[in-house]
Short mmCIF file of C-alpha atoms in Angstrom, two decimals:
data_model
loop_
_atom_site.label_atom_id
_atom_site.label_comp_id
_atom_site.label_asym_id
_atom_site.label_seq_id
_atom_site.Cartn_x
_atom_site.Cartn_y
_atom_site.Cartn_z
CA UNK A 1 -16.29 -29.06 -34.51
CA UNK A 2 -15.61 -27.76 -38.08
CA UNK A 3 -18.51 -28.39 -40.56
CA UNK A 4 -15.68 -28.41 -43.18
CA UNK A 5 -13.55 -31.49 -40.92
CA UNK A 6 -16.52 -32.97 -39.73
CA UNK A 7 -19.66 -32.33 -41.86
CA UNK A 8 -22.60 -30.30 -40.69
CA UNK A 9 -24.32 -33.26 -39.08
CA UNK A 10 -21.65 -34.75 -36.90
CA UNK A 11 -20.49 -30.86 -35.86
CA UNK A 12 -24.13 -30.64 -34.65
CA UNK A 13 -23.56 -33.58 -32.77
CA UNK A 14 -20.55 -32.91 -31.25
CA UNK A 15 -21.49 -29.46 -29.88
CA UNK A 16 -24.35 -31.29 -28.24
CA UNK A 17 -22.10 -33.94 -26.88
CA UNK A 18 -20.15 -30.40 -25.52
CA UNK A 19 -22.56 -29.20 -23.93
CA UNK A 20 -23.66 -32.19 -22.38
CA UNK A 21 -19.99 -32.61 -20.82
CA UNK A 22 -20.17 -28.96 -19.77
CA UNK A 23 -23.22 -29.54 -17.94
CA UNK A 24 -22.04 -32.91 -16.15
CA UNK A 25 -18.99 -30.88 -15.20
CA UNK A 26 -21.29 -28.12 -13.63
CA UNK A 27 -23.42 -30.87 -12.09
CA UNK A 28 -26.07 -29.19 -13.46
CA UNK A 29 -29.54 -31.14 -13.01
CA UNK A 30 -31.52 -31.41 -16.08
CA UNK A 31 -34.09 -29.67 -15.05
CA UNK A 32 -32.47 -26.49 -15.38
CA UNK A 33 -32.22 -24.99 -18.80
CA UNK A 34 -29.67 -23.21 -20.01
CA UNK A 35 -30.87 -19.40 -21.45
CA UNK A 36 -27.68 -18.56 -24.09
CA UNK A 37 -25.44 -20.84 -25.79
CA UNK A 38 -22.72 -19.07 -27.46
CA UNK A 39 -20.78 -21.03 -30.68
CA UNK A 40 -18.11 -19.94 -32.35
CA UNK A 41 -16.69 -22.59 -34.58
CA UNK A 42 -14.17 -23.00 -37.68
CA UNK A 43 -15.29 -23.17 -40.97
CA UNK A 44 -18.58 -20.73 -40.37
CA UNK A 45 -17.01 -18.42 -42.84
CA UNK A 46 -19.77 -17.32 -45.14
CA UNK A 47 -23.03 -16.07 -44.17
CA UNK A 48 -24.70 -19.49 -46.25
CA UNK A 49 -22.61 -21.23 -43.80
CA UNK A 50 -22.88 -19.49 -40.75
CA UNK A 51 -27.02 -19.76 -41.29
CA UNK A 52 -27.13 -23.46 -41.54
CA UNK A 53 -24.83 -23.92 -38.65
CA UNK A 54 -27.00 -21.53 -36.74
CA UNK A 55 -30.33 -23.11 -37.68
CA UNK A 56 -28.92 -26.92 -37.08
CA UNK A 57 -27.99 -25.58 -33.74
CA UNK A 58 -31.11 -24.10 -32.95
CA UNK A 59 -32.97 -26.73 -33.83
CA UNK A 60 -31.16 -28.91 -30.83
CA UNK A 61 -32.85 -26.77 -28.37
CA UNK A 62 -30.24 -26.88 -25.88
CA UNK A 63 -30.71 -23.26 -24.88
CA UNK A 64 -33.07 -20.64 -24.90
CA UNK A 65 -31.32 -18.23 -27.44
CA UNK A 66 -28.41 -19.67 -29.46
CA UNK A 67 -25.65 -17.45 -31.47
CA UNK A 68 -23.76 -19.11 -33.48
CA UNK A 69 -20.68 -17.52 -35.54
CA UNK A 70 -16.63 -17.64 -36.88
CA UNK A 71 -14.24 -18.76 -34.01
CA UNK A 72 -12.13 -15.25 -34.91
CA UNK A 73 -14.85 -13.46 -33.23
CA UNK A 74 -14.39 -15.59 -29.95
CA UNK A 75 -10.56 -15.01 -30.62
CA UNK A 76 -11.29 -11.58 -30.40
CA UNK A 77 -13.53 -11.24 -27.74
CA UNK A 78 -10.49 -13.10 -25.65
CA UNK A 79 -7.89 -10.68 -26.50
CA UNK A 80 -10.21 -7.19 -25.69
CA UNK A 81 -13.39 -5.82 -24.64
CA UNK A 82 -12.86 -3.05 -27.03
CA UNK A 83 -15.75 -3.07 -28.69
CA UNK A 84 -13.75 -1.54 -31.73
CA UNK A 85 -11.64 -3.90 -33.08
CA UNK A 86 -9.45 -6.15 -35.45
CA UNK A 87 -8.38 -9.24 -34.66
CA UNK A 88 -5.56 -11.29 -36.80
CA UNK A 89 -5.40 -15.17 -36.45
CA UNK A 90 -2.21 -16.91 -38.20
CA UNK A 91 -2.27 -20.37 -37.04
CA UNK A 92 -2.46 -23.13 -39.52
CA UNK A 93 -4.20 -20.81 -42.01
CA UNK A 94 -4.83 -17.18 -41.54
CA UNK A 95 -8.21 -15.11 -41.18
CA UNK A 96 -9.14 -11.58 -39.60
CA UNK A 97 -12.31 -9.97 -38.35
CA UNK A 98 -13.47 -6.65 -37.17
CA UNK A 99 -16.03 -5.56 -35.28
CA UNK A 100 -17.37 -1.79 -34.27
CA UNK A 101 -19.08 -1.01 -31.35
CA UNK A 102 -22.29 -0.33 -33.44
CA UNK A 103 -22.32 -3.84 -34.43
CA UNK A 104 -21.05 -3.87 -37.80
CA UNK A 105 -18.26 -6.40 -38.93
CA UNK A 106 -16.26 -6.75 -41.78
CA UNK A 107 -14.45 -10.25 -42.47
CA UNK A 108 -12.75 -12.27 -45.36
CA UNK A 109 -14.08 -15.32 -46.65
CA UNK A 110 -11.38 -17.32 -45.46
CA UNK A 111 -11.34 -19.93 -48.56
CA UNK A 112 -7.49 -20.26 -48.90
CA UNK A 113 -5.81 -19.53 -52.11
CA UNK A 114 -9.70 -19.79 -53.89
CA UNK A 115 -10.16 -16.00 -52.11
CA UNK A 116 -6.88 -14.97 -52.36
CA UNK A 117 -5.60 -15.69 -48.83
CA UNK A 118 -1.31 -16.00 -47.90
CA UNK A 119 0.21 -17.30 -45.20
CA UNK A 120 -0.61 -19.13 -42.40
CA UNK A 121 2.07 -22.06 -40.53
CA UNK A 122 1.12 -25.00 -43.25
CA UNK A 123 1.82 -22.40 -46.14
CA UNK A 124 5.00 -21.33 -44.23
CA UNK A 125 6.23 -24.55 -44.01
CA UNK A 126 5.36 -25.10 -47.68
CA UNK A 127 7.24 -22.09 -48.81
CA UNK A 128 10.07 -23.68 -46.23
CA UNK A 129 10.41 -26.54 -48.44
CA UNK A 130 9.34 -25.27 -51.88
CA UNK A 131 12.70 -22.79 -51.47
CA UNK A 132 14.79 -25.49 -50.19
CA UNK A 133 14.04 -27.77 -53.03
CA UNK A 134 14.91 -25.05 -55.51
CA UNK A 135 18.12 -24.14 -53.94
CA UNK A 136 19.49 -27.53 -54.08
CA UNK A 137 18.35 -28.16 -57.64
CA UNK A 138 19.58 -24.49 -58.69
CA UNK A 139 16.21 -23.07 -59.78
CA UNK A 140 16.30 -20.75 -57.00
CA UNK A 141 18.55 -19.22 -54.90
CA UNK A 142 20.95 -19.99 -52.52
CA UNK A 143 19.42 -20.40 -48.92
CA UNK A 144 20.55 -22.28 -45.40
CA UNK A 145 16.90 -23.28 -45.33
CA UNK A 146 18.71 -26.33 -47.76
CA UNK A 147 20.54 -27.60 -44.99
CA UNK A 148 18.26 -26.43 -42.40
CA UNK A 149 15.68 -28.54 -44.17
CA UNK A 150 17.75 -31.77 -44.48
CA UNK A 151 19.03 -32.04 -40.95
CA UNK A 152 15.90 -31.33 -39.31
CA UNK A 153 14.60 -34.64 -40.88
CA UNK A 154 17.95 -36.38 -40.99
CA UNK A 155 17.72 -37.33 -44.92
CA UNK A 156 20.74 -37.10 -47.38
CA UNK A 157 18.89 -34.05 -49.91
CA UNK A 158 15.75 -32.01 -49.58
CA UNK A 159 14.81 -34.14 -52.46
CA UNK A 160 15.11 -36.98 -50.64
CA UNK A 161 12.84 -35.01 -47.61
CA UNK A 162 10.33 -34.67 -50.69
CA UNK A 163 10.24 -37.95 -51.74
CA UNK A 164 9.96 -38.99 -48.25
CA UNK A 165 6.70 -37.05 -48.01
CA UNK A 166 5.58 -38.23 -51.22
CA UNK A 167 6.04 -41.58 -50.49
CA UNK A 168 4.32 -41.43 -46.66
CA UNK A 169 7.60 -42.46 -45.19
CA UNK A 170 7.32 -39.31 -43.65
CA UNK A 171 3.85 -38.43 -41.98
CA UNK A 172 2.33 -35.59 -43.32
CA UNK A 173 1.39 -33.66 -40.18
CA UNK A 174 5.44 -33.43 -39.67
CA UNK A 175 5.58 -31.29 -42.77
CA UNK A 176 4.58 -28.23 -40.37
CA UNK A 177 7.49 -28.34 -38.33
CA UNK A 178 9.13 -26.32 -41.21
CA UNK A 179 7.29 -23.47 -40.24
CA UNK A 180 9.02 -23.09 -36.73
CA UNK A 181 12.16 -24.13 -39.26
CA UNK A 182 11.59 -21.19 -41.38
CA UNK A 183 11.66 -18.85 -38.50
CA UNK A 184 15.47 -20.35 -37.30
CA UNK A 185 16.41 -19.51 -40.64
CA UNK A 186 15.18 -16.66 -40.98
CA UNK A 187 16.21 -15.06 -37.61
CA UNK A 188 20.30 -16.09 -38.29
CA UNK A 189 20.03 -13.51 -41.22
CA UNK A 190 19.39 -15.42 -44.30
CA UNK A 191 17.71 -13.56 -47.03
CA UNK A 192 15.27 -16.09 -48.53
CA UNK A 193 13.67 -17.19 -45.45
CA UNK A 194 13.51 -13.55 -44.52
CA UNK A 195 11.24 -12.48 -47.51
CA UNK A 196 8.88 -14.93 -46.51
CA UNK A 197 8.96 -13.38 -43.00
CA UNK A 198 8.53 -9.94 -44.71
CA UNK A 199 5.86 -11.11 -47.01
CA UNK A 200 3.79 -12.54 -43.98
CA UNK A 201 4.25 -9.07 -42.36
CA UNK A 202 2.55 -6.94 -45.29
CA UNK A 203 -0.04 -10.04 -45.15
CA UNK A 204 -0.96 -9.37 -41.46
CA UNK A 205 -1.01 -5.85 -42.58
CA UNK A 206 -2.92 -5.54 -45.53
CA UNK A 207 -5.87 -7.61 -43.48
CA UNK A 208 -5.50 -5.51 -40.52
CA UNK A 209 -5.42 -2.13 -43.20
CA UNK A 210 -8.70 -3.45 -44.85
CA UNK A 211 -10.95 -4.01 -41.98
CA UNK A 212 -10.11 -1.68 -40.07
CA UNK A 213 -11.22 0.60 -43.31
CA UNK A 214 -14.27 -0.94 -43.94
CA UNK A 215 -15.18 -0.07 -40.48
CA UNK A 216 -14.10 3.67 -40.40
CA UNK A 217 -11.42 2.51 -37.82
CA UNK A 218 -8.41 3.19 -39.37
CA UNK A 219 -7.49 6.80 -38.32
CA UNK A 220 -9.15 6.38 -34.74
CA UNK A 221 -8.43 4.27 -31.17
CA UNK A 222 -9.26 0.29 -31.78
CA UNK A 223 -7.21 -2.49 -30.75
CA UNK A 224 -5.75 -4.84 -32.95
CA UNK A 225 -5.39 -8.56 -31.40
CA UNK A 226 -2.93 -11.31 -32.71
CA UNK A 227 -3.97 -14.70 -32.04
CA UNK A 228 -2.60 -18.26 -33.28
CA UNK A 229 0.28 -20.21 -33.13
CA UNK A 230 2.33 -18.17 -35.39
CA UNK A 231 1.73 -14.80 -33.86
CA UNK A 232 1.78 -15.66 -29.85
CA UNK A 233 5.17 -17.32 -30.38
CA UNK A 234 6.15 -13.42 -31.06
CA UNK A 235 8.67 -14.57 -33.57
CA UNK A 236 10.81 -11.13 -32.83
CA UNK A 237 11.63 -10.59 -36.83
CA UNK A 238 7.81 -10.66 -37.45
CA UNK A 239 6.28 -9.53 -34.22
CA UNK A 240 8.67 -6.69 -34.33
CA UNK A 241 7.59 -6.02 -37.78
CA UNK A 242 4.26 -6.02 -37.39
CA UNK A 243 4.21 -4.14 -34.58
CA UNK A 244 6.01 -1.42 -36.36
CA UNK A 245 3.77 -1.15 -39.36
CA UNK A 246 0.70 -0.85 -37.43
CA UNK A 247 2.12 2.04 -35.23
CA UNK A 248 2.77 3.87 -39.23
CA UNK A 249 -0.32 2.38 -40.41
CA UNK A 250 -2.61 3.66 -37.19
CA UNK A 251 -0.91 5.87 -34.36
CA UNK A 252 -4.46 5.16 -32.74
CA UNK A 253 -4.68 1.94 -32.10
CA UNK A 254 -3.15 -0.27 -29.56
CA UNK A 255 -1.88 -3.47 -30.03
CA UNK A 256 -2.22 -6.75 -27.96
CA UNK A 257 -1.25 -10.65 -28.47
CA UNK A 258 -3.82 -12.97 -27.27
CA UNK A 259 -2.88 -14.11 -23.99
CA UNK A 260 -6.68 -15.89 -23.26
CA UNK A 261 -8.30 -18.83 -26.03
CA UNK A 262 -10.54 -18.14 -27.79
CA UNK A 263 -12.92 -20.14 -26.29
CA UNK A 264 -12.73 -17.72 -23.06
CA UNK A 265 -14.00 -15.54 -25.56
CA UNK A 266 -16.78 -17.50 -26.57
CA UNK A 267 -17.68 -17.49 -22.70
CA UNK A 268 -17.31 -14.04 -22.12
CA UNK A 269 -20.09 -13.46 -25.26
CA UNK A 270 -22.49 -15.35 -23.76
CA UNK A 271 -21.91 -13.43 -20.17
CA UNK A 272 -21.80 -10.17 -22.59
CA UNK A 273 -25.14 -11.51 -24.12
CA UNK A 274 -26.42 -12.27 -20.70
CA UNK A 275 -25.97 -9.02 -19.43
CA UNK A 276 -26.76 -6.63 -21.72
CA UNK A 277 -23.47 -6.31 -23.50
CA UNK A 278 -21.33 -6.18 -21.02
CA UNK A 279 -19.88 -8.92 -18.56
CA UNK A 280 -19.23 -7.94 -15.37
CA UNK A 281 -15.74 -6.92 -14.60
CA UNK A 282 -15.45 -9.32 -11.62
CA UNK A 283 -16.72 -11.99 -13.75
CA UNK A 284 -14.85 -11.41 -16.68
CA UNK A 285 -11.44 -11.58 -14.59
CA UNK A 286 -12.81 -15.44 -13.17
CA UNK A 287 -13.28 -15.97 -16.44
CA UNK A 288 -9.83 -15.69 -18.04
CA UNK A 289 -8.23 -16.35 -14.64
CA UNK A 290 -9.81 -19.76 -15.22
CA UNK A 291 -8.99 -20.68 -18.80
CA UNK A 292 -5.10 -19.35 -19.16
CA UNK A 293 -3.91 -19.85 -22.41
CA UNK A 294 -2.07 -23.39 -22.73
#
């Protein structure tokens, strides 16, 4: 349902179309209302953003109160109750939030490259094939990624991989298997894929570092939650990492890797917002007993 996919009006639409197969699920008649819908979407990034998307949702009337905000705060809200705390998403792109139990946030405006952002598995798998290109050609150095590259898409060269893409004999989306690629690579010792790894590491760091200092956090007990693709697969050369560099970074906090979606998350706000902050524990265990990560 991202505004930035799908445009504001046809998101809109959609998350009524949602809730409309939510509620045929539930067999819910239609003359019951519903008092708090709860969205947390991609692409609600800056507050300009995040207002229209609330008001356009609003303005459905499909609940009595509506809250609308970044899917990294559902992400969050999966991985702890903790109401001080950073979460970390490095899936396709990468993004972090942090909330304190007083209700101030601090996030990142998420814009790619435009707002300085690094990482993520489609820039991964970039970087994958940018280095392999300029080993083979010998403006860069040696790296297995070269081979690694070639024989995961059974072509002659990297430059014929490249041309391959360019071309559309190869589909785009296939581009990100480099990322999982990258992490093969980097794992059997080779130095070039490893700096990525490394560089990704003080990434997740530095975002953790700054929110959890704009908050006041960073010397006292929060958790931090990884979430996405790249981070539950627990890589060990960058979950190990990471893991490491918090510990130095903040002997306080604990650590956890989302083991819930996000959108249990998302639920478990609107059960938090339903009962004065806090969903009941017995509730809260259906919850995520019902919607196990895939």
């Amino acid at each position: 349902t991202s505004p930035h996919v799908l445009g504001l009006p046809a998101a809109v639409a959609r998350i009524a179309d949602l809730v409309g197969e939510a509620r045929a699920a539930a067999a819910l008649p239609s003359s019951i209302g519903l008092d708090q819908l709860s969205v947390y979407v991609a692409g609600a990034d800056l507050p300009v953003e995040v207002e229209a998307l609330s008001n356009a949702v609003a303005a459905l009337g499909l609940a009595v109160e509506s809250t609308v905000d970044n899917d990294l705060f559902a992400l969050l809200r999966a991985g702890t109750p903790d109401p001080d705390a950073v979460g970390v998403v490095c899936g396709a792109g990468i993004n972090a939030v942090g909330r304190r139990a007083d209700g101030a946030t601090s996030r990142f405006p998420a814009l790619g490259q435009l707002s300085g952002d690094w990482g993520g598995g489609h820039h991964l798998a970039a970087l994958a094939l940018y280095h392999a290109c300029r080993a083979e050609d010998g403006r860069g150095p040696s790296t297995a990624l070269t081979d690694a590259v070639r024989r995961h898409f059974d072509r002659p060269t990297v430059e014929a991989v490249s041309i391959a893409f360019h071309l559309g004999e190869l589909p785009a989306a296939r581009l990100d298997e480099l990322c999982e690629v990258l992490f093969v690579v980097a794992a059997a010792g080779d130095e070039v894929a490893s700096r990525v790894v490394r560089r990704m590491a003080d990434e997740i760091e530095a975002l953790v570092r700054v929110a959890a200092t704009r908050l006041g956090l960073l010397d006292r007990p929060y958790t931090v939650v990884l979430g996405g693709g790249v981070l539950t697969a627990r890589h060990p050369q960058l979950h190990d990492d990471v893991v490491a560099r918090l510990a130095r970074m903040s002997p306080a906090a604990s650590l956890t890797v989302l083991s819930t979606p996000p959108v249990a998350g998302a639920a478990l706000l609107a059960l938090d917002a339903l009962h004065d902050g806090a969903c009941p524990p017995a509730v809260e265990t259906a919850v995520r007993s019902a919607l196990p990560l895939p």
